[in-house]
Short mmCIF file of C-alpha atoms in Angstrom, two decimals:
data_model
loop_
_atom_site.label_atom_id
_atom_site.label_comp_id
_atom_site.label_asym_id
_atom_site.label_seq_id
_atom_site.Cartn_x
_atom_site.Cartn_y
_atom_site.Cartn_z
CA MET A 19 -64.59 54.67 -155.49
CA LYS A 20 -66.69 55.87 -158.42
CA ASP A 21 -66.65 53.48 -161.36
CA VAL A 22 -65.66 54.58 -164.87
CA LYS A 23 -67.94 53.74 -167.79
CA ILE A 24 -67.01 53.09 -171.41
CA GLU A 25 -69.84 54.94 -173.13
CA PHE A 26 -69.52 53.74 -176.73
CA ARG A 27 -68.05 50.74 -178.51
CA LYS A 28 -64.89 51.84 -180.25
CA PRO A 29 -64.90 51.36 -184.05
CA ILE A 30 -62.09 49.56 -185.86
CA PHE A 31 -59.79 52.06 -187.58
CA PRO A 32 -58.14 50.99 -190.86
CA ILE A 33 -54.38 50.95 -191.33
CA ASN A 34 -53.39 53.89 -193.51
CA ILE A 35 -50.43 54.03 -195.91
CA ASN A 36 -48.16 55.80 -193.40
CA LEU A 37 -48.74 53.18 -190.72
CA SER A 38 -48.22 50.43 -193.29
CA GLN A 39 -44.85 51.91 -194.19
CA TYR A 40 -43.92 52.13 -190.51
CA LEU A 41 -44.83 48.46 -189.98
CA GLU A 42 -42.83 47.47 -193.04
CA LYS A 43 -39.79 49.44 -191.82
CA TYR A 44 -39.79 47.70 -188.45
CA ASN A 45 -40.48 44.18 -189.76
CA ARG A 46 -44.01 43.89 -188.45
CA THR A 47 -45.52 42.76 -191.77
CA THR A 48 -45.80 39.33 -193.30
CA GLN A 49 -47.69 37.42 -195.96
CA THR A 50 -50.16 34.65 -195.35
CA ARG A 51 -52.81 32.78 -197.28
CA VAL A 52 -55.46 33.03 -194.59
CA PHE A 53 -57.28 36.20 -193.56
CA TYR A 54 -59.52 36.98 -190.60
CA ASP A 55 -62.56 36.89 -192.91
CA ASP A 56 -61.59 33.41 -194.11
CA LEU A 57 -61.88 32.10 -190.55
CA MET A 58 -65.36 33.58 -190.27
CA ARG A 59 -66.62 30.99 -192.76
CA PHE A 60 -66.97 28.26 -190.15
CA SER A 61 -69.74 25.72 -190.70
CA GLY A 62 -70.52 24.93 -187.07
CA TYR A 63 -69.60 25.57 -183.46
CA VAL A 64 -70.10 24.52 -179.85
CA ALA A 65 -70.09 26.85 -176.85
CA LEU A 66 -67.12 26.42 -174.48
CA GLU A 67 -67.69 26.28 -170.74
CA ASP A 68 -65.22 26.56 -167.87
CA VAL A 69 -64.65 23.86 -165.24
CA ASN A 70 -67.69 25.12 -163.31
CA GLY A 71 -70.00 24.96 -166.30
CA ASN A 72 -70.11 28.72 -166.91
CA ASP A 73 -70.21 30.17 -170.42
CA THR A 74 -66.75 31.45 -171.40
CA LEU A 75 -68.09 33.49 -174.36
CA TRP A 76 -65.80 31.43 -176.62
CA LEU A 77 -67.07 29.15 -179.39
CA ARG A 78 -65.11 26.18 -180.74
CA VAL A 79 -65.63 26.45 -184.48
CA TYR A 80 -65.48 23.85 -187.23
CA TYR A 81 -64.95 23.95 -190.99
CA SER A 82 -65.73 21.67 -193.87
CA GLU A 83 -63.12 18.96 -194.45
CA PHE A 84 -61.72 20.65 -197.57
CA GLU A 85 -61.48 24.10 -195.96
CA HIS A 86 -60.03 22.72 -192.73
CA ALA A 87 -57.01 21.20 -194.46
CA GLU A 88 -56.23 24.45 -196.27
CA ILE A 89 -56.78 26.61 -193.16
CA GLU A 90 -54.67 24.30 -190.97
CA ALA A 91 -51.73 24.48 -193.39
CA SER A 92 -51.90 28.28 -193.41
CA LEU A 93 -52.20 28.52 -189.61
CA ASN A 94 -49.21 26.24 -189.10
CA LYS A 95 -47.22 28.49 -191.41
CA ILE A 96 -48.27 31.52 -189.37
CA TYR A 97 -47.03 29.74 -186.24
CA THR A 98 -43.56 29.38 -187.79
CA LEU A 99 -43.57 33.06 -188.80
CA LEU A 100 -44.26 34.08 -185.20
CA HIS A 101 -41.86 31.72 -183.49
CA SER A 102 -39.10 30.69 -185.90
CA ASP A 103 -38.94 33.37 -188.61
CA GLY A 104 -40.79 31.15 -191.09
CA ASP A 105 -38.56 28.07 -190.77
CA GLU A 106 -40.60 25.29 -192.39
CA ALA A 107 -38.62 22.37 -190.95
CA THR A 108 -41.14 21.96 -188.12
CA LEU A 109 -44.26 22.08 -190.31
CA PRO A 110 -44.69 18.27 -190.56
CA PHE A 111 -44.86 18.09 -186.77
CA LEU A 112 -47.47 20.81 -186.21
CA LYS A 113 -51.19 20.22 -185.80
CA VAL A 114 -54.00 22.70 -185.18
CA ASP A 115 -55.88 21.20 -182.25
CA ALA A 116 -58.56 23.88 -181.95
CA ILE A 117 -59.86 27.13 -183.41
CA ASP A 118 -61.96 29.18 -181.00
CA PHE A 119 -63.92 32.36 -181.71
CA CYS A 120 -64.63 34.97 -179.03
CA THR A 121 -68.03 36.66 -179.13
CA PHE A 122 -67.10 39.30 -176.53
CA GLY A 123 -65.31 42.64 -176.97
CA ASN A 124 -64.33 44.78 -179.93
CA SER A 125 -61.75 42.61 -181.67
CA LYS A 126 -63.72 39.30 -181.69
CA PRO A 127 -60.52 37.27 -182.05
CA PHE A 128 -59.87 33.74 -183.17
CA ARG A 129 -57.66 31.76 -180.79
CA ILE A 130 -55.54 29.15 -182.52
CA LYS A 131 -54.11 26.20 -180.54
CA VAL A 132 -51.13 24.62 -182.31
CA ARG A 133 -49.58 21.40 -180.96
CA ASN A 134 -46.21 19.82 -181.67
CA ILE A 135 -47.05 16.14 -182.16
CA LEU A 136 -43.53 15.05 -181.16
CA ASN A 137 -43.87 16.19 -177.55
CA ASP A 138 -47.49 17.38 -177.19
CA ASN A 139 -46.42 20.91 -176.25
CA TYR A 140 -48.90 23.47 -177.53
CA THR A 141 -48.97 27.22 -178.11
CA ASN A 142 -51.82 29.66 -178.67
CA PHE A 143 -51.90 32.69 -180.92
CA TYR A 144 -54.66 35.02 -182.06
CA ILE A 145 -55.97 36.29 -185.37
CA LYS A 146 -57.94 39.54 -185.34
CA LYS A 147 -59.17 42.30 -187.58
CA ALA A 148 -56.29 44.76 -187.91
CA ASP A 149 -57.11 47.94 -185.99
CA ALA A 150 -54.79 50.95 -186.28
CA SER A 151 -55.34 52.15 -182.71
CA ARG A 152 -54.64 48.66 -181.37
CA ILE A 153 -51.37 48.58 -183.30
CA TYR A 154 -50.38 51.94 -181.80
CA GLY A 155 -51.04 50.39 -178.40
CA LEU A 156 -48.88 47.36 -179.14
CA GLU A 157 -46.03 49.57 -180.32
CA LEU A 158 -46.24 51.92 -177.34
CA GLU A 159 -46.30 48.93 -175.00
CA GLU A 160 -43.09 47.70 -176.63
CA MET A 161 -41.42 51.07 -176.06
CA ILE A 162 -42.53 52.20 -172.60
CA SER A 163 -42.99 48.89 -170.75
CA PRO A 164 -40.60 46.02 -169.95
CA ASN A 165 -42.61 43.75 -172.25
CA SER A 166 -41.76 42.64 -175.77
CA MET A 167 -44.72 42.40 -178.14
CA ASN A 168 -44.68 39.73 -180.83
CA TYR A 169 -47.20 40.39 -183.59
CA LEU A 170 -47.48 40.54 -187.38
CA VAL A 171 -49.80 42.32 -189.80
CA TYR A 172 -50.93 41.29 -193.26
CA LYS A 173 -53.31 43.74 -194.95
CA ASP A 174 -56.40 43.83 -192.70
CA THR A 175 -55.41 40.83 -190.56
CA LEU A 176 -53.53 41.08 -187.24
CA ILE A 177 -51.67 38.08 -185.80
CA GLU A 178 -50.72 38.24 -182.10
CA GLU A 179 -48.72 35.94 -179.88
CA HIS A 180 -50.49 34.71 -176.76
CA ILE A 181 -49.52 36.62 -173.60
CA LEU A 182 -48.84 34.22 -170.75
CA GLY A 183 -50.17 34.98 -167.28
CA ILE A 184 -53.15 34.70 -164.96
CA PRO A 185 -56.03 36.98 -166.01
CA GLY A 186 -56.41 39.71 -163.41
CA ASP A 187 -60.02 38.89 -162.53
CA ILE A 188 -59.17 35.22 -161.92
CA PHE A 189 -56.10 36.15 -159.88
CA ILE A 190 -58.10 38.55 -157.71
CA SER A 191 -60.87 36.05 -157.01
CA GLN A 192 -58.81 32.86 -156.65
CA TYR A 193 -55.21 33.72 -155.73
CA LEU A 194 -54.95 37.14 -154.12
CA HIS A 195 -56.14 35.97 -150.71
CA LYS A 196 -53.43 33.27 -150.73
CA CYS A 197 -50.60 35.81 -151.05
CA ASN A 198 -48.57 36.57 -147.95
CA GLU A 199 -48.11 40.13 -146.74
CA LEU A 200 -44.77 40.60 -148.50
CA GLU A 201 -46.24 39.40 -151.80
CA LYS A 202 -49.20 41.75 -151.41
CA ALA A 203 -46.86 44.68 -150.85
CA GLN A 204 -44.88 43.74 -153.93
CA LEU A 205 -48.11 43.40 -155.96
CA ALA A 206 -49.23 46.81 -154.71
CA LYS A 207 -46.01 48.37 -155.97
CA GLU A 208 -46.46 46.73 -159.37
CA PHE A 209 -50.06 47.94 -159.64
CA VAL A 210 -48.93 51.52 -158.96
CA LYS A 211 -46.35 51.29 -161.75
CA PHE A 212 -48.82 49.59 -164.10
CA ASN A 213 -51.37 52.32 -163.38
CA GLU A 214 -48.78 54.95 -164.29
CA ARG A 215 -47.75 53.28 -167.57
CA CYS A 216 -51.35 52.99 -168.72
CA MET A 217 -52.02 56.69 -168.07
CA VAL A 218 -48.84 57.89 -169.80
CA GLY A 219 -49.40 55.63 -172.82
CA LEU A 220 -53.15 56.45 -172.94
CA LEU A 221 -54.10 52.77 -172.71
CA GLY A 222 -57.70 52.68 -171.56
CA ASP A 223 -60.15 50.15 -170.12
CA MET A 224 -57.66 48.19 -168.04
CA ARG A 225 -60.31 46.32 -166.08
CA SER A 226 -59.08 43.23 -164.27
CA TYR A 227 -59.89 40.92 -167.20
CA ASN A 228 -57.83 43.05 -169.60
CA TYR A 229 -54.46 42.48 -167.93
CA VAL A 230 -52.57 39.47 -166.63
CA ILE A 231 -50.53 38.88 -163.49
CA ILE A 232 -47.36 36.88 -163.98
CA PRO A 233 -45.83 35.08 -160.98
CA THR A 234 -42.10 34.34 -161.18
CA HIS A 235 -40.38 32.13 -158.61
CA ASP A 236 -37.11 33.66 -157.41
CA PHE A 237 -35.23 31.63 -154.76
CA ASP A 238 -37.46 31.77 -151.67
CA GLN A 239 -40.07 34.23 -152.95
CA VAL A 240 -42.58 34.78 -155.71
CA VAL A 241 -42.23 38.03 -157.69
CA TYR A 242 -45.27 39.36 -159.56
CA ARG A 243 -45.49 41.43 -162.71
CA ILE A 244 -48.56 43.01 -164.31
CA ARG A 245 -48.88 43.52 -168.03
CA ALA A 246 -51.63 44.65 -170.36
CA LEU A 247 -53.50 41.99 -172.30
CA ASP A 248 -55.86 44.05 -174.41
CA PHE A 249 -55.17 47.16 -176.48
CA ASP A 250 -58.61 47.84 -177.99
CA GLN A 251 -59.09 51.09 -176.06
CA GLN A 252 -55.80 52.75 -177.01
CA SER A 253 -56.00 56.56 -177.17
CA TYR A 254 -59.74 56.70 -177.82
CA GLU A 255 -61.74 57.87 -174.80
CA GLY A 256 -61.98 61.51 -173.80
CA ASN A 257 -62.43 60.88 -170.07
CA LEU A 258 -58.97 60.92 -168.45
CA ARG A 259 -60.09 58.44 -165.77
CA ASN A 260 -60.47 55.75 -168.43
CA TYR A 261 -56.67 55.62 -168.60
CA PHE A 262 -56.24 54.94 -164.87
CA PRO A 263 -56.85 51.27 -163.92
CA GLN A 264 -57.42 52.45 -160.34
CA TYR A 265 -60.83 53.89 -161.23
CA PHE A 266 -62.47 50.68 -162.46
CA LYS A 267 -64.60 48.85 -159.91
CA GLU A 268 -63.17 45.51 -161.11
CA ASN A 269 -59.81 46.62 -159.67
CA PHE A 270 -61.18 47.68 -156.27
CA LYS A 271 -59.35 44.94 -154.34
CA MET A 272 -56.06 45.86 -155.99
CA VAL A 273 -56.56 49.54 -155.14
CA GLN A 274 -57.50 48.67 -151.55
CA MET A 275 -54.34 46.57 -151.29
CA VAL A 276 -52.25 49.54 -152.45
CA LEU A 277 -53.82 51.77 -149.79
CA ASP A 278 -53.33 49.11 -147.10
CA LYS A 279 -49.73 48.23 -147.93
CA LEU A 280 -48.13 51.45 -149.15
CA LEU A 281 -47.68 54.83 -147.53
CA PRO A 282 -48.53 57.88 -149.68
CA SER A 283 -44.81 58.69 -149.87
CA SER A 284 -44.09 55.17 -151.18
CA ILE A 285 -46.83 55.42 -153.78
CA GLU A 286 -45.33 58.69 -155.04
CA GLN A 287 -41.86 57.15 -155.06
CA TYR A 288 -43.02 54.23 -157.25
CA ARG A 289 -44.85 56.60 -159.58
CA LYS A 290 -41.63 58.58 -160.04
CA GLU A 291 -39.68 55.38 -160.61
CA ALA A 292 -42.15 54.28 -163.30
CA ARG A 293 -41.95 57.66 -165.04
CA SER A 294 -38.15 57.79 -165.03
CA VAL A 295 -37.89 54.23 -166.40
CA MET A 296 -40.35 55.11 -169.17
CA VAL A 297 -38.22 58.13 -170.07
CA ARG A 298 -35.12 55.94 -170.25
CA ARG A 299 -36.88 53.46 -172.53
CA ILE A 300 -38.18 56.18 -174.84
CA LEU A 301 -34.75 57.79 -175.14
CA ASN A 302 -33.27 54.38 -175.95
CA ASN A 303 -35.86 54.01 -178.74
CA GLN A 304 -35.98 57.66 -179.78
CA ASP A 305 -35.93 57.16 -183.56
CA ARG A 306 -38.58 54.47 -183.52
CA PHE A 307 -40.76 56.46 -181.12
CA ASN A 308 -40.50 59.55 -183.33
CA ASP A 309 -41.44 57.52 -186.41
CA LEU A 310 -44.47 56.08 -184.64
CA ILE A 311 -45.66 59.41 -183.23
CA ASN A 312 -45.27 61.15 -186.59
CA VAL A 313 -47.67 58.59 -188.06
CA MET A 314 -50.02 58.61 -185.07
CA LYS A 315 -50.36 62.41 -185.02
CA LYS A 316 -51.80 62.39 -188.54
CA ASP A 317 -54.20 59.52 -187.91
CA ALA A 318 -57.78 60.11 -186.77
CA ILE A 319 -58.21 57.35 -184.17
CA ALA A 320 -60.72 59.15 -181.94
CA PRO A 321 -63.53 61.68 -182.36
CA GLN A 322 -62.31 65.27 -182.16
CA SER A 323 -64.61 65.84 -179.20
CA HIS A 324 -62.66 63.20 -177.26
CA VAL A 325 -59.38 64.92 -178.13
CA ILE A 326 -60.67 68.27 -176.86
CA ILE A 327 -61.98 66.84 -173.58
CA LEU A 328 -58.83 64.82 -172.92
CA LYS A 329 -56.32 67.58 -173.65
CA LYS A 330 -58.15 69.96 -171.31
CA ALA A 331 -58.13 67.33 -168.56
CA LEU A 332 -54.42 66.63 -169.02
CA GLN A 333 -53.58 70.34 -169.01
CA LYS A 334 -55.38 70.64 -165.68
CA TYR A 335 -53.76 67.44 -164.35
CA THR A 336 -50.17 68.33 -165.33
CA HIS A 337 -50.35 72.16 -165.42
CA ASP A 338 -48.59 71.92 -168.79
CA THR A 339 -50.00 74.45 -171.27
CA HIS A 340 -48.56 72.55 -174.25
CA PHE A 341 -51.57 70.22 -174.15
CA LYS A 342 -53.93 72.97 -175.30
CA TYR A 343 -52.23 72.99 -178.73
CA CYS A 344 -52.83 69.26 -179.34
CA GLU A 345 -55.02 68.45 -182.32
CA SER A 346 -54.95 64.64 -182.25
CA MET A 347 -54.43 61.73 -179.88
CA GLY A 348 -50.92 61.36 -181.28
CA ASP A 349 -50.22 64.97 -180.31
CA ILE A 350 -51.44 64.24 -176.78
CA VAL A 351 -49.22 61.16 -176.40
CA GLU A 352 -46.21 63.09 -177.70
CA THR A 353 -46.88 66.02 -175.36
CA GLY A 354 -47.23 63.68 -172.40
CA ILE A 355 -43.95 61.94 -173.20
CA ASN A 356 -42.20 65.29 -173.67
CA PHE A 357 -43.53 66.34 -170.27
CA LEU A 358 -41.99 63.21 -168.73
CA ILE A 359 -38.65 63.74 -170.46
CA LYS A 360 -38.52 67.33 -169.28
CA ASN A 361 -39.32 66.53 -165.67
CA TYR A 362 -37.95 63.03 -165.06
CA LYS A 363 -34.95 62.58 -167.37
CA ASN A 364 -32.52 63.02 -164.48
CA ALA A 365 -34.75 61.70 -161.70
CA TYR A 366 -32.76 58.52 -161.22
#
């Protein structure tokens, strides 16, 4: 299997007025007293290691005593906005246990660990630089996948809820070999459907560390789901293979499992199932999807050369001539969804 390369680091695209109005309409905006740039003013840090002593690429950061008190109060308020619609009754019982900064990847997020001192339960959330293409990815994930995305935007700051699950790379190395044959077959089916959703939504770079695997215990079996964790490479690359998780070498064991456990006819069946379910979800969110696409089509979130390469590849892949008229990544997403609706609306 030939590996796919991400050739260039994707820039952060600003949120334009049209996207801001969309976010306001669908209650994705908030107000807060702390910005991403405020968190960058840390006065010290220590590198975090995993249980085996390996560098995690995360830094635990510290602030001066005066700044820490102000930042902690603002972060606790953000926690209530994410989880209880801003209810301040719990504020006296919240404490920020840690603020970690990631040095890897495009978004360079801060991970905030908030603990309830009454019961010691804690929750993580993330603060990042707001990136328009990432927001398009979050919104498309909400519409075409079974997952609900909880995030808020304030000016150039993006606040995201932590997504629970086992990172794909850790699952593959530490847990996959422990799965029984039935569980592997079920995982294979989920990977096929995940692969299809990423391609349709143009969500790129789904290497194993950019998605999570979620085990759910159901009576006498464990059911697995796969969901995207990172949306930095939304609708940016021109190479069509970047939007297929199956082509990344980090997913080789998952792909091999699919080939071992599923017949070609079963793989095609699950692909059709994924497409028809996506169509149903889009039609159930038609107004919101149209609003999003109308904004996305006018936004330059990828070089024009990438748009040209990708639309030609998709025209060849689908045999749909409508792709050749696309002028933006938003046009390509819309054309792809219209292709699905036309061909799979009545599939199931």
